[in-house]
mmCIF file with all atom_site columns, C-alpha atoms in Angstrom:
data_model
loop_
_atom_site.group_PDB
_atom_site.id
_atom_site.type_symbol
_atom_site.label_atom_id
_atom_site.label_alt_id
_atom_site.label_comp_id
_atom_site.label_asym_id
_atom_site.label_entity_id
_atom_site.label_seq_id
_atom_site.pdbx_PDB_ins_code
_atom_site.Cartn_x
_atom_site.Cartn_y
_atom_site.Cartn_z
_atom_site.occupancy
_atom_site.B_iso_or_equiv
_atom_site.pdbx_formal_charge
_atom_site.auth_seq_id
_atom_site.auth_comp_id
_atom_site.auth_asym_id
_atom_site.auth_atom_id
_atom_site.pdbx_PDB_model_num
ATOM 1   C CA . UNK A 1 1   ? 0.000   0.000   0.000  1.00 0.00 ? 1133 UNK A CA 1
ATOM 2   C CA . UNK A 1 2   ? 2.920   2.374   0.599  1.00 0.00 ? 1134 UNK A CA 1
ATOM 3   C CA . UNK A 1 3   ? 3.788   3.158   -3.074 1.00 0.00 ? 1135 UNK A CA 1
ATOM 4   C CA . UNK A 1 4   ? 0.077   3.688   -3.810 1.00 0.00 ? 1136 UNK A CA 1
ATOM 5   C CA . UNK A 1 5   ? -0.315  6.067   -0.879 1.00 0.00 ? 1137 UNK A CA 1
ATOM 6   C CA . UNK A 1 6   ? 2.892   7.907   -1.824 1.00 0.00 ? 1138 UNK A CA 1
ATOM 7   C CA . UNK A 1 7   ? 1.608   8.410   -5.389 1.00 0.00 ? 1139 UNK A CA 1
ATOM 8   C CA . UNK A 1 8   ? -1.699  9.816   -4.073 1.00 0.00 ? 1140 UNK A CA 1
ATOM 9   C CA . UNK A 1 9   ? 0.070   12.329  -1.818 1.00 0.00 ? 1141 UNK A CA 1
ATOM 10  C CA . UNK A 1 10  ? 2.440   13.414  -4.612 1.00 0.00 ? 1142 UNK A CA 1
ATOM 11  C CA . UNK A 1 11  ? -0.596  13.977  -6.879 1.00 0.00 ? 1143 UNK A CA 1
ATOM 12  C CA . UNK A 1 12  ? -2.278  16.084  -4.205 1.00 0.00 ? 1144 UNK A CA 1
ATOM 13  C CA . UNK A 1 13  ? 0.871   18.055  -3.341 1.00 0.00 ? 1145 UNK A CA 1
ATOM 14  C CA . UNK A 1 14  ? 2.991   18.185  -6.507 1.00 0.00 ? 1146 UNK A CA 1
ATOM 15  C CA . UNK A 1 15  ? 6.571   19.316  -6.029 1.00 0.00 ? 1147 UNK A CA 1
ATOM 16  C CA . UNK A 1 16  ? 6.333   19.317  -2.228 1.00 0.00 ? 1148 UNK A CA 1
ATOM 17  C CA . UNK A 1 17  ? 8.997   17.301  -0.431 1.00 0.00 ? 1149 UNK A CA 1
ATOM 18  C CA . UNK A 1 18  ? 8.214   16.012  3.056  1.00 0.00 ? 1150 UNK A CA 1
ATOM 19  C CA . UNK A 1 19  ? 10.893  17.205  5.501  1.00 0.00 ? 1151 UNK A CA 1
ATOM 20  C CA . UNK A 1 20  ? 12.683  14.520  7.486  1.00 0.00 ? 1152 UNK A CA 1
ATOM 21  C CA . UNK A 1 21  ? 11.798  14.517  11.179 1.00 0.00 ? 1153 UNK A CA 1
ATOM 22  C CA . UNK A 1 22  ? 14.791  14.746  13.513 1.00 0.00 ? 1154 UNK A CA 1
ATOM 23  C CA . UNK A 1 23  ? 14.458  11.919  16.030 1.00 0.00 ? 1155 UNK A CA 1
ATOM 24  C CA . UNK A 1 24  ? 18.097  11.896  17.195 1.00 0.00 ? 1156 UNK A CA 1
ATOM 25  C CA . UNK A 1 25  ? 17.299  12.574  20.896 1.00 0.00 ? 1157 UNK A CA 1
ATOM 26  C CA . UNK A 1 26  ? 14.498  9.991   20.961 1.00 0.00 ? 1158 UNK A CA 1
ATOM 27  C CA . UNK A 1 27  ? 16.670  7.511   19.045 1.00 0.00 ? 1159 UNK A CA 1
ATOM 28  C CA . UNK A 1 28  ? 19.493  7.905   21.585 1.00 0.00 ? 1160 UNK A CA 1
ATOM 29  C CA . UNK A 1 29  ? 17.055  7.271   24.442 1.00 0.00 ? 1161 UNK A CA 1
ATOM 30  C CA . UNK A 1 30  ? 15.620  4.176   22.735 1.00 0.00 ? 1162 UNK A CA 1
ATOM 31  C CA . UNK A 1 31  ? 19.095  2.790   22.090 1.00 0.00 ? 1163 UNK A CA 1
ATOM 32  C CA . UNK A 1 32  ? 20.159  3.443   25.701 1.00 0.00 ? 1164 UNK A CA 1
ATOM 33  C CA . UNK A 1 33  ? 17.189  1.635   27.245 1.00 0.00 ? 1165 UNK A CA 1
ATOM 34  C CA . UNK A 1 34  ? 17.298  -1.161  24.665 1.00 0.00 ? 1166 UNK A CA 1
ATOM 35  C CA . UNK A 1 35  ? 20.909  -1.828  25.629 1.00 0.00 ? 1167 UNK A CA 1
ATOM 36  C CA . UNK A 1 36  ? 19.962  -1.842  29.326 1.00 0.00 ? 1168 UNK A CA 1
ATOM 37  C CA . UNK A 1 37  ? 17.167  -4.346  28.637 1.00 0.00 ? 1169 UNK A CA 1
ATOM 38  C CA . UNK A 1 38  ? 19.429  -6.548  26.513 1.00 0.00 ? 1170 UNK A CA 1
ATOM 39  C CA . UNK A 1 39  ? 17.463  -5.831  23.323 1.00 0.00 ? 1171 UNK A CA 1
ATOM 40  C CA . UNK A 1 40  ? 19.007  -5.185  19.909 1.00 0.00 ? 1172 UNK A CA 1
ATOM 41  C CA . UNK A 1 41  ? 17.695  -1.830  18.655 1.00 0.00 ? 1173 UNK A CA 1
ATOM 42  C CA . UNK A 1 42  ? 17.390  -2.710  14.963 1.00 0.00 ? 1174 UNK A CA 1
ATOM 43  C CA . UNK A 1 43  ? 16.429  -0.139  12.330 1.00 0.00 ? 1175 UNK A CA 1
ATOM 44  C CA . UNK A 1 44  ? 13.001  -1.788  12.008 1.00 0.00 ? 1176 UNK A CA 1
ATOM 45  C CA . UNK A 1 45  ? 12.485  -1.549  15.775 1.00 0.00 ? 1177 UNK A CA 1
ATOM 46  C CA . UNK A 1 46  ? 13.463  2.151   15.717 1.00 0.00 ? 1178 UNK A CA 1
ATOM 47  C CA . UNK A 1 47  ? 11.078  2.840   12.834 1.00 0.00 ? 1179 UNK A CA 1
ATOM 48  C CA . UNK A 1 48  ? 8.218   1.124   14.656 1.00 0.00 ? 1180 UNK A CA 1
ATOM 49  C CA . UNK A 1 49  ? 8.952   3.114   17.817 1.00 0.00 ? 1181 UNK A CA 1
ATOM 50  C CA . UNK A 1 50  ? 8.877   6.378   15.845 1.00 0.00 ? 1182 UNK A CA 1
ATOM 51  C CA . UNK A 1 51  ? 5.577   5.377   14.218 1.00 0.00 ? 1183 UNK A CA 1
ATOM 52  C CA . UNK A 1 52  ? 4.135   4.579   17.654 1.00 0.00 ? 1184 UNK A CA 1
ATOM 53  C CA . UNK A 1 53  ? 5.408   7.920   18.996 1.00 0.00 ? 1185 UNK A CA 1
ATOM 54  C CA . UNK A 1 54  ? 3.766   9.838   16.127 1.00 0.00 ? 1186 UNK A CA 1
ATOM 55  C CA . UNK A 1 55  ? 0.498   7.952   16.627 1.00 0.00 ? 1187 UNK A CA 1
ATOM 56  C CA . UNK A 1 56  ? 0.493   8.683   20.375 1.00 0.00 ? 1188 UNK A CA 1
ATOM 57  C CA . UNK A 1 57  ? 1.013   12.369  19.607 1.00 0.00 ? 1189 UNK A CA 1
ATOM 58  C CA . UNK A 1 58  ? -2.051  12.484  17.341 1.00 0.00 ? 1190 UNK A CA 1
ATOM 59  C CA . UNK A 1 59  ? -4.484  9.832   18.649 1.00 0.00 ? 1191 UNK A CA 1
ATOM 60  C CA . UNK A 1 60  ? -5.701  8.817   22.112 1.00 0.00 ? 1192 UNK A CA 1
ATOM 61  C CA . UNK A 1 61  ? -6.730  5.351   20.870 1.00 0.00 ? 1193 UNK A CA 1
ATOM 62  C CA . UNK A 1 62  ? -4.327  3.147   18.938 1.00 0.00 ? 1194 UNK A CA 1
ATOM 63  C CA . UNK A 1 63  ? -3.584  -0.458  18.076 1.00 0.00 ? 1195 UNK A CA 1
ATOM 64  C CA . UNK A 1 64  ? -0.251  -2.271  17.886 1.00 0.00 ? 1196 UNK A CA 1
ATOM 65  C CA . UNK A 1 65  ? -1.018  -5.039  15.403 1.00 0.00 ? 1197 UNK A CA 1
ATOM 66  C CA . UNK A 1 66  ? 1.242   -7.973  14.617 1.00 0.00 ? 1198 UNK A CA 1
ATOM 67  C CA . UNK A 1 67  ? 2.046   -11.593 15.314 1.00 0.00 ? 1199 UNK A CA 1
ATOM 68  C CA . UNK A 1 68  ? 4.135   -12.820 18.238 1.00 0.00 ? 1200 UNK A CA 1
ATOM 69  C CA . UNK A 1 69  ? 7.864   -11.997 18.023 1.00 0.00 ? 1201 UNK A CA 1
ATOM 70  C CA . UNK A 1 70  ? 7.188   -8.793  16.108 1.00 0.00 ? 1202 UNK A CA 1
ATOM 71  C CA . UNK A 1 71  ? 8.439   -6.817  19.148 1.00 0.00 ? 1203 UNK A CA 1
ATOM 72  C CA . UNK A 1 72  ? 5.162   -5.075  20.078 1.00 0.00 ? 1204 UNK A CA 1
ATOM 73  C CA . UNK A 1 73  ? 5.675   -5.188  23.861 1.00 0.00 ? 1205 UNK A CA 1
ATOM 74  C CA . UNK A 1 74  ? 9.319   -4.121  23.735 1.00 0.00 ? 1206 UNK A CA 1
ATOM 75  C CA . UNK A 1 75  ? 8.380   -1.335  21.308 1.00 0.00 ? 1207 UNK A CA 1
ATOM 76  C CA . UNK A 1 76  ? 5.999   0.469   23.689 1.00 0.00 ? 1208 UNK A CA 1
ATOM 77  C CA . UNK A 1 77  ? 8.008   -0.333  26.831 1.00 0.00 ? 1209 UNK A CA 1
ATOM 78  C CA . UNK A 1 78  ? 11.265  1.085   25.407 1.00 0.00 ? 1210 UNK A CA 1
ATOM 79  C CA . UNK A 1 79  ? 9.353   4.096   24.047 1.00 0.00 ? 1211 UNK A CA 1
ATOM 80  C CA . UNK A 1 80  ? 7.797   4.722   27.479 1.00 0.00 ? 1212 UNK A CA 1
ATOM 81  C CA . UNK A 1 81  ? 11.262  4.919   29.065 1.00 0.00 ? 1213 UNK A CA 1
ATOM 82  C CA . UNK A 1 82  ? 12.667  7.096   26.286 1.00 0.00 ? 1214 UNK A CA 1
ATOM 83  C CA . UNK A 1 83  ? 9.657   9.455   26.445 1.00 0.00 ? 1215 UNK A CA 1
ATOM 84  C CA . UNK A 1 84  ? 10.063  9.731   30.232 1.00 0.00 ? 1216 UNK A CA 1
ATOM 85  C CA . UNK A 1 85  ? 13.551  11.146  29.629 1.00 0.00 ? 1217 UNK A CA 1
ATOM 86  C CA . UNK A 1 86  ? 12.397  13.276  26.700 1.00 0.00 ? 1218 UNK A CA 1
ATOM 87  C CA . UNK A 1 87  ? 9.378   14.913  28.372 1.00 0.00 ? 1219 UNK A CA 1
ATOM 88  C CA . UNK A 1 88  ? 10.719  14.866  31.966 1.00 0.00 ? 1220 UNK A CA 1
ATOM 89  C CA . UNK A 1 89  ? 7.384   13.315  33.014 1.00 0.00 ? 1221 UNK A CA 1
ATOM 90  C CA . UNK A 1 90  ? 6.988   9.644   33.832 1.00 0.00 ? 1222 UNK A CA 1
ATOM 91  C CA . UNK A 1 91  ? 5.126   7.457   31.341 1.00 0.00 ? 1223 UNK A CA 1
ATOM 92  C CA . UNK A 1 92  ? 3.015   4.932   33.256 1.00 0.00 ? 1224 UNK A CA 1
ATOM 93  C CA . UNK A 1 93  ? 1.381   1.932   31.606 1.00 0.00 ? 1225 UNK A CA 1
ATOM 94  C CA . UNK A 1 94  ? -1.291  -0.343  33.055 1.00 0.00 ? 1226 UNK A CA 1
ATOM 95  C CA . UNK A 1 95  ? -1.555  -3.730  31.341 1.00 0.00 ? 1227 UNK A CA 1
ATOM 96  C CA . UNK A 1 96  ? -4.595  -5.995  31.332 1.00 0.00 ? 1228 UNK A CA 1
ATOM 97  C CA . UNK A 1 97  ? -5.822  -8.947  29.280 1.00 0.00 ? 1229 UNK A CA 1
ATOM 98  C CA . UNK A 1 98  ? -9.512  -8.307  28.511 1.00 0.00 ? 1230 UNK A CA 1
ATOM 99  C CA . UNK A 1 99  ? -10.124 -11.946 27.554 1.00 0.00 ? 1231 UNK A CA 1
ATOM 100 C CA . UNK A 1 100 ? -8.809  -13.339 30.857 1.00 0.00 ? 1232 UNK A CA 1
ATOM 101 C CA . UNK A 1 101 ? -11.812 -11.955 32.773 1.00 0.00 ? 1233 UNK A CA 1
ATOM 102 C CA . UNK A 1 102 ? -15.578 -11.815 32.259 1.00 0.00 ? 1234 UNK A CA 1
ATOM 103 C CA . UNK A 1 103 ? -17.355 -8.704  30.959 1.00 0.00 ? 1235 UNK A CA 1
ATOM 104 C CA . UNK A 1 104 ? -18.579 -8.002  34.501 1.00 0.00 ? 1236 UNK A CA 1
ATOM 105 C CA . UNK A 1 105 ? -15.039 -8.256  35.887 1.00 0.00 ? 1237 UNK A CA 1
ATOM 106 C CA . UNK A 1 106 ? -13.763 -5.962  33.121 1.00 0.00 ? 1238 UNK A CA 1
ATOM 107 C CA . UNK A 1 107 ? -16.360 -3.164  33.137 1.00 0.00 ? 1239 UNK A CA 1
ATOM 108 C CA . UNK A 1 108 ? -18.244 -3.809  36.368 1.00 0.00 ? 1240 UNK A CA 1
ATOM 109 C CA . UNK A 1 109 ? -21.518 -5.552  37.178 1.00 0.00 ? 1241 UNK A CA 1
ATOM 110 C CA . UNK A 1 110 ? -24.513 -5.471  39.520 1.00 0.00 ? 1242 UNK A CA 1
ATOM 111 C CA . UNK A 1 111 ? -24.856 -8.397  41.918 1.00 0.00 ? 1243 UNK A CA 1
ATOM 112 C CA . UNK A 1 112 ? -28.212 -10.069 41.109 1.00 0.00 ? 1244 UNK A CA 1
ATOM 113 C CA . UNK A 1 113 ? -28.915 -10.846 44.794 1.00 0.00 ? 1245 UNK A CA 1
ATOM 114 C CA . UNK A 1 114 ? -27.673 -7.816  46.738 1.00 0.00 ? 1246 UNK A CA 1
ATOM 115 C CA . UNK A 1 115 ? -28.111 -5.413  43.763 1.00 0.00 ? 1247 UNK A CA 1
ATOM 116 C CA . UNK A 1 116 ? -24.763 -3.837  44.682 1.00 0.00 ? 1248 UNK A CA 1
ATOM 117 C CA . UNK A 1 117 ? -22.536 -2.494  41.921 1.00 0.00 ? 1249 UNK A CA 1
ATOM 118 C CA . UNK A 1 118 ? -18.962 -3.808  41.756 1.00 0.00 ? 1250 UNK A CA 1
ATOM 119 C CA . UNK A 1 119 ? -16.399 -1.961  39.636 1.00 0.00 ? 1251 UNK A CA 1
ATOM 120 C CA . UNK A 1 120 ? -14.437 -3.875  37.018 1.00 0.00 ? 1252 UNK A CA 1
ATOM 121 C CA . UNK A 1 121 ? -10.682 -3.852  36.405 1.00 0.00 ? 1253 UNK A CA 1
ATOM 122 C CA . UNK A 1 122 ? -10.966 -1.401  33.513 1.00 0.00 ? 1254 UNK A CA 1
ATOM 123 C CA . UNK A 1 123 ? -13.297 0.968   35.383 1.00 0.00 ? 1255 UNK A CA 1
ATOM 124 C CA . UNK A 1 124 ? -10.946 1.115   38.392 1.00 0.00 ? 1256 UNK A CA 1
ATOM 125 C CA . UNK A 1 125 ? -7.844  1.646   36.202 1.00 0.00 ? 1257 UNK A CA 1
ATOM 126 C CA . UNK A 1 126 ? -9.417  4.358   34.010 1.00 0.00 ? 1258 UNK A CA 1
ATOM 127 C CA . UNK A 1 127 ? -10.869 6.206   37.021 1.00 0.00 ? 1259 UNK A CA 1
ATOM 128 C CA . UNK A 1 128 ? -7.517  6.118   38.822 1.00 0.00 ? 1260 UNK A CA 1
ATOM 129 C CA . UNK A 1 129 ? -5.711  7.498   35.749 1.00 0.00 ? 1261 UNK A CA 1
ATOM 130 C CA . UNK A 1 130 ? -8.388  10.131  35.013 1.00 0.00 ? 1262 UNK A CA 1
ATOM 131 C CA . UNK A 1 131 ? -8.343  11.446  38.593 1.00 0.00 ? 1263 UNK A CA 1
ATOM 132 C CA . UNK A 1 132 ? -4.545  11.709  38.703 1.00 0.00 ? 1264 UNK A CA 1
ATOM 133 C CA . UNK A 1 133 ? -3.784  15.441  38.300 1.00 0.00 ? 1265 UNK A CA 1
ATOM 134 C CA . UNK A 1 134 ? -0.112  14.911  37.355 1.00 0.00 ? 1266 UNK A CA 1
ATOM 135 C CA . UNK A 1 135 ? 1.025   15.615  33.763 1.00 0.00 ? 1267 UNK A CA 1
ATOM 136 C CA . UNK A 1 136 ? 2.479   12.091  33.526 1.00 0.00 ? 1268 UNK A CA 1
ATOM 137 C CA . UNK A 1 137 ? 1.358   10.131  30.484 1.00 0.00 ? 1269 UNK A CA 1
ATOM 138 C CA . UNK A 1 138 ? -0.891  7.183   31.333 1.00 0.00 ? 1270 UNK A CA 1
ATOM 139 C CA . UNK A 1 139 ? -1.274  4.311   28.888 1.00 0.00 ? 1271 UNK A CA 1
ATOM 140 C CA . UNK A 1 140 ? -3.992  1.704   29.435 1.00 0.00 ? 1272 UNK A CA 1
ATOM 141 C CA . UNK A 1 141 ? -2.720  -1.337  27.517 1.00 0.00 ? 1273 UNK A CA 1
ATOM 142 C CA . UNK A 1 142 ? -5.098  -4.123  26.461 1.00 0.00 ? 1274 UNK A CA 1
ATOM 143 C CA . UNK A 1 143 ? -2.824  -7.083  25.802 1.00 0.00 ? 1275 UNK A CA 1
ATOM 144 C CA . UNK A 1 144 ? -5.101  -9.716  24.326 1.00 0.00 ? 1276 UNK A CA 1
ATOM 145 C CA . UNK A 1 145 ? -7.404  -10.609 21.445 1.00 0.00 ? 1277 UNK A CA 1
ATOM 146 C CA . UNK A 1 146 ? -9.940  -8.071  20.220 1.00 0.00 ? 1278 UNK A CA 1
ATOM 147 C CA . UNK A 1 147 ? -13.471 -9.357  19.788 1.00 0.00 ? 1279 UNK A CA 1
ATOM 148 C CA . UNK A 1 148 ? -16.801 -7.675  19.093 1.00 0.00 ? 1280 UNK A CA 1
ATOM 149 C CA . UNK A 1 149 ? -18.156 -8.564  22.556 1.00 0.00 ? 1281 UNK A CA 1
ATOM 150 C CA . UNK A 1 150 ? -15.951 -6.381  24.757 1.00 0.00 ? 1282 UNK A CA 1
ATOM 151 C CA . UNK A 1 151 ? -14.482 -3.886  22.264 1.00 0.00 ? 1283 UNK A CA 1
ATOM 152 C CA . UNK A 1 152 ? -17.859 -2.421  21.207 1.00 0.00 ? 1284 UNK A CA 1
ATOM 153 C CA . UNK A 1 153 ? -18.256 -0.930  24.697 1.00 0.00 ? 1285 UNK A CA 1
ATOM 154 C CA . UNK A 1 154 ? -15.049 1.026   24.048 1.00 0.00 ? 1286 UNK A CA 1
ATOM 155 C CA . UNK A 1 155 ? -16.463 3.018   21.115 1.00 0.00 ? 1287 UNK A CA 1
ATOM 156 C CA . UNK A 1 156 ? -17.459 6.018   23.272 1.00 0.00 ? 1288 UNK A CA 1
ATOM 157 C CA . UNK A 1 157 ? -13.964 5.992   24.811 1.00 0.00 ? 1289 UNK A CA 1
ATOM 158 C CA . UNK A 1 158 ? -12.278 5.983   21.403 1.00 0.00 ? 1290 UNK A CA 1
ATOM 159 C CA . UNK A 1 159 ? -14.542 8.770   20.090 1.00 0.00 ? 1291 UNK A CA 1
ATOM 160 C CA . UNK A 1 160 ? -13.522 12.419  20.372 1.00 0.00 ? 1292 UNK A CA 1
ATOM 161 C CA . UNK A 1 161 ? -15.613 12.830  23.544 1.00 0.00 ? 1293 UNK A CA 1
ATOM 162 C CA . UNK A 1 162 ? -13.307 10.270  25.280 1.00 0.00 ? 1294 UNK A CA 1
ATOM 163 C CA . UNK A 1 163 ? -15.871 8.995   27.807 1.00 0.00 ? 1295 UNK A CA 1
ATOM 164 C CA . UNK A 1 164 ? -16.155 5.548   29.399 1.00 0.00 ? 1296 UNK A CA 1
ATOM 165 C CA . UNK A 1 165 ? -19.843 4.896   30.097 1.00 0.00 ? 1297 UNK A CA 1
ATOM 166 C CA . UNK A 1 166 ? -20.554 2.226   32.723 1.00 0.00 ? 1298 UNK A CA 1
ATOM 167 C CA . UNK A 1 167 ? -23.808 0.339   33.328 1.00 0.00 ? 1299 UNK A CA 1
ATOM 168 C CA . UNK A 1 168 ? -23.962 1.916   36.789 1.00 0.00 ? 1300 UNK A CA 1
ATOM 169 C CA . UNK A 1 169 ? -24.645 5.268   35.106 1.00 0.00 ? 1301 UNK A CA 1
ATOM 170 C CA . UNK A 1 170 ? -21.179 6.624   35.871 1.00 0.00 ? 1302 UNK A CA 1
ATOM 171 C CA . UNK A 1 171 ? -19.328 8.370   33.057 1.00 0.00 ? 1303 UNK A CA 1
ATOM 172 C CA . UNK A 1 172 ? -15.539 8.654   33.327 1.00 0.00 ? 1304 UNK A CA 1
ATOM 173 C CA . UNK A 1 173 ? -13.911 11.198  31.027 1.00 0.00 ? 1305 UNK A CA 1
ATOM 174 C CA . UNK A 1 174 ? -10.350 10.480  29.963 1.00 0.00 ? 1306 UNK A CA 1
ATOM 175 C CA . UNK A 1 175 ? -7.769  13.131  30.829 1.00 0.00 ? 1307 UNK A CA 1
ATOM 176 C CA . UNK A 1 176 ? -5.469  14.646  28.189 1.00 0.00 ? 1308 UNK A CA 1
ATOM 177 C CA . UNK A 1 177 ? -2.358  12.529  29.027 1.00 0.00 ? 1309 UNK A CA 1
ATOM 178 C CA . UNK A 1 178 ? -4.283  9.233   28.742 1.00 0.00 ? 1310 UNK A CA 1
ATOM 179 C CA . UNK A 1 179 ? -3.908  6.783   25.840 1.00 0.00 ? 1311 UNK A CA 1
ATOM 180 C CA . UNK A 1 180 ? -5.870  3.585   25.188 1.00 0.00 ? 1312 UNK A CA 1
ATOM 181 C CA . UNK A 1 181 ? -3.512  1.084   23.570 1.00 0.00 ? 1313 UNK A CA 1
ATOM 182 C CA . UNK A 1 182 ? -4.486  -2.310  22.157 1.00 0.00 ? 1314 UNK A CA 1
ATOM 183 C CA . UNK A 1 183 ? -1.780  -4.925  21.614 1.00 0.00 ? 1315 UNK A CA 1
ATOM 184 C CA . UNK A 1 184 ? -3.334  -7.496  19.284 1.00 0.00 ? 1316 UNK A CA 1
ATOM 185 C CA . UNK A 1 185 ? -2.247  -10.242 16.887 1.00 0.00 ? 1317 UNK A CA 1
ATOM 186 C CA . UNK A 1 186 ? -4.894  -9.488  14.267 1.00 0.00 ? 1318 UNK A CA 1
ATOM 187 C CA . UNK A 1 187 ? -8.114  -7.600  13.566 1.00 0.00 ? 1319 UNK A CA 1
ATOM 188 C CA . UNK A 1 188 ? -10.011 -10.577 12.116 1.00 0.00 ? 1320 UNK A CA 1
ATOM 189 C CA . UNK A 1 189 ? -13.100 -10.026 14.287 1.00 0.00 ? 1321 UNK A CA 1
ATOM 190 C CA . UNK A 1 190 ? -12.741 -6.300  15.036 1.00 0.00 ? 1322 UNK A CA 1
ATOM 191 C CA . UNK A 1 191 ? -15.593 -4.210  13.654 1.00 0.00 ? 1323 UNK A CA 1
ATOM 192 C CA . UNK A 1 192 ? -15.003 -1.314  11.215 1.00 0.00 ? 1324 UNK A CA 1
ATOM 193 C CA . UNK A 1 193 ? -16.478 1.005   13.886 1.00 0.00 ? 1325 UNK A CA 1
ATOM 194 C CA . UNK A 1 194 ? -13.593 0.180   16.231 1.00 0.00 ? 1326 UNK A CA 1
ATOM 195 C CA . UNK A 1 195 ? -10.835 0.075   13.623 1.00 0.00 ? 1327 UNK A CA 1
ATOM 196 C CA . UNK A 1 196 ? -11.834 3.457   12.163 1.00 0.00 ? 1328 UNK A CA 1
ATOM 197 C CA . UNK A 1 197 ? -11.570 5.048   15.618 1.00 0.00 ? 1329 UNK A CA 1
ATOM 198 C CA . UNK A 1 198 ? -7.986  3.910   16.248 1.00 0.00 ? 1330 UNK A CA 1
ATOM 199 C CA . UNK A 1 199 ? -4.562  4.757   14.951 1.00 0.00 ? 1331 UNK A CA 1
ATOM 200 C CA . UNK A 1 200 ? -2.704  1.696   13.616 1.00 0.00 ? 1332 UNK A CA 1
ATOM 201 C CA . UNK A 1 201 ? 0.917   0.627   13.989 1.00 0.00 ? 1333 UNK A CA 1
ATOM 202 C CA . UNK A 1 202 ? 1.546   -2.608  12.081 1.00 0.00 ? 1334 UNK A CA 1
ATOM 203 C CA . UNK A 1 203 ? 4.523   -4.799  12.995 1.00 0.00 ? 1335 UNK A CA 1
ATOM 204 C CA . UNK A 1 204 ? 5.725   -7.984  11.310 1.00 0.00 ? 1336 UNK A CA 1
ATOM 205 C CA . UNK A 1 205 ? 8.052   -10.698 12.693 1.00 0.00 ? 1337 UNK A CA 1
ATOM 206 C CA . UNK A 1 206 ? 9.439   -11.151 9.151  1.00 0.00 ? 1338 UNK A CA 1
ATOM 207 C CA . UNK A 1 207 ? 10.932  -7.650  9.146  1.00 0.00 ? 1339 UNK A CA 1
ATOM 208 C CA . UNK A 1 208 ? 12.715  -8.313  12.446 1.00 0.00 ? 1340 UNK A CA 1
ATOM 209 C CA . UNK A 1 209 ? 14.217  -11.605 11.280 1.00 0.00 ? 1341 UNK A CA 1
ATOM 210 C CA . UNK A 1 210 ? 15.547  -14.408 13.467 1.00 0.00 ? 1342 UNK A CA 1
ATOM 211 C CA . UNK A 1 211 ? 19.002  -13.012 14.323 1.00 0.00 ? 1343 UNK A CA 1
ATOM 212 C CA . UNK A 1 212 ? 17.866  -10.467 17.015 1.00 0.00 ? 1344 UNK A CA 1
ATOM 213 C CA . UNK A 1 213 ? 15.776  -13.200 18.690 1.00 0.00 ? 1345 UNK A CA 1
ATOM 214 C CA . UNK A 1 214 ? 18.748  -15.575 18.697 1.00 0.00 ? 1346 UNK A CA 1
#
């Protein structure tokens, strides 16, 4: 798709050359923390980190898509450390697997006997991040498969109004430094409504090769 997209942009903006973005400071930070973690900072890894950085700067909802061994987890974890140095504010990430719990445990549910509302993991995490007045970046990372059952309830969060609506009637508005990040293998069962609301960073194990893993 890249040559096709490049030809469209050159048709729209004839004679305009895109200036190269200077990522030297960010690159140095990524290389430093990669070395500390024992990870080889390949050119592909750097490029993916820069793409993720650009997406975070423009979108509050994004997806890291790719098979295992593409380096998705290391990509956002190294970027979080490098951005902490760059912005002088800590980048915090909260990881959860949405498919390891029930819908009630994720969003919250009303007990059918006592009729008491119990908050879910996501509701507690988002509320905690939203109420934190610090300028620190807060990433809520969903590390697990996307399916139409739980992701559809995220549509209001991924919209421009950035609100998590719970069945209890509570509405939690995301703060400016918050990012909803989905780390998924594929989008086979994700609806167009969800995909269109998110920024995408695609990573492939083939581009990394086997040597860095070895």
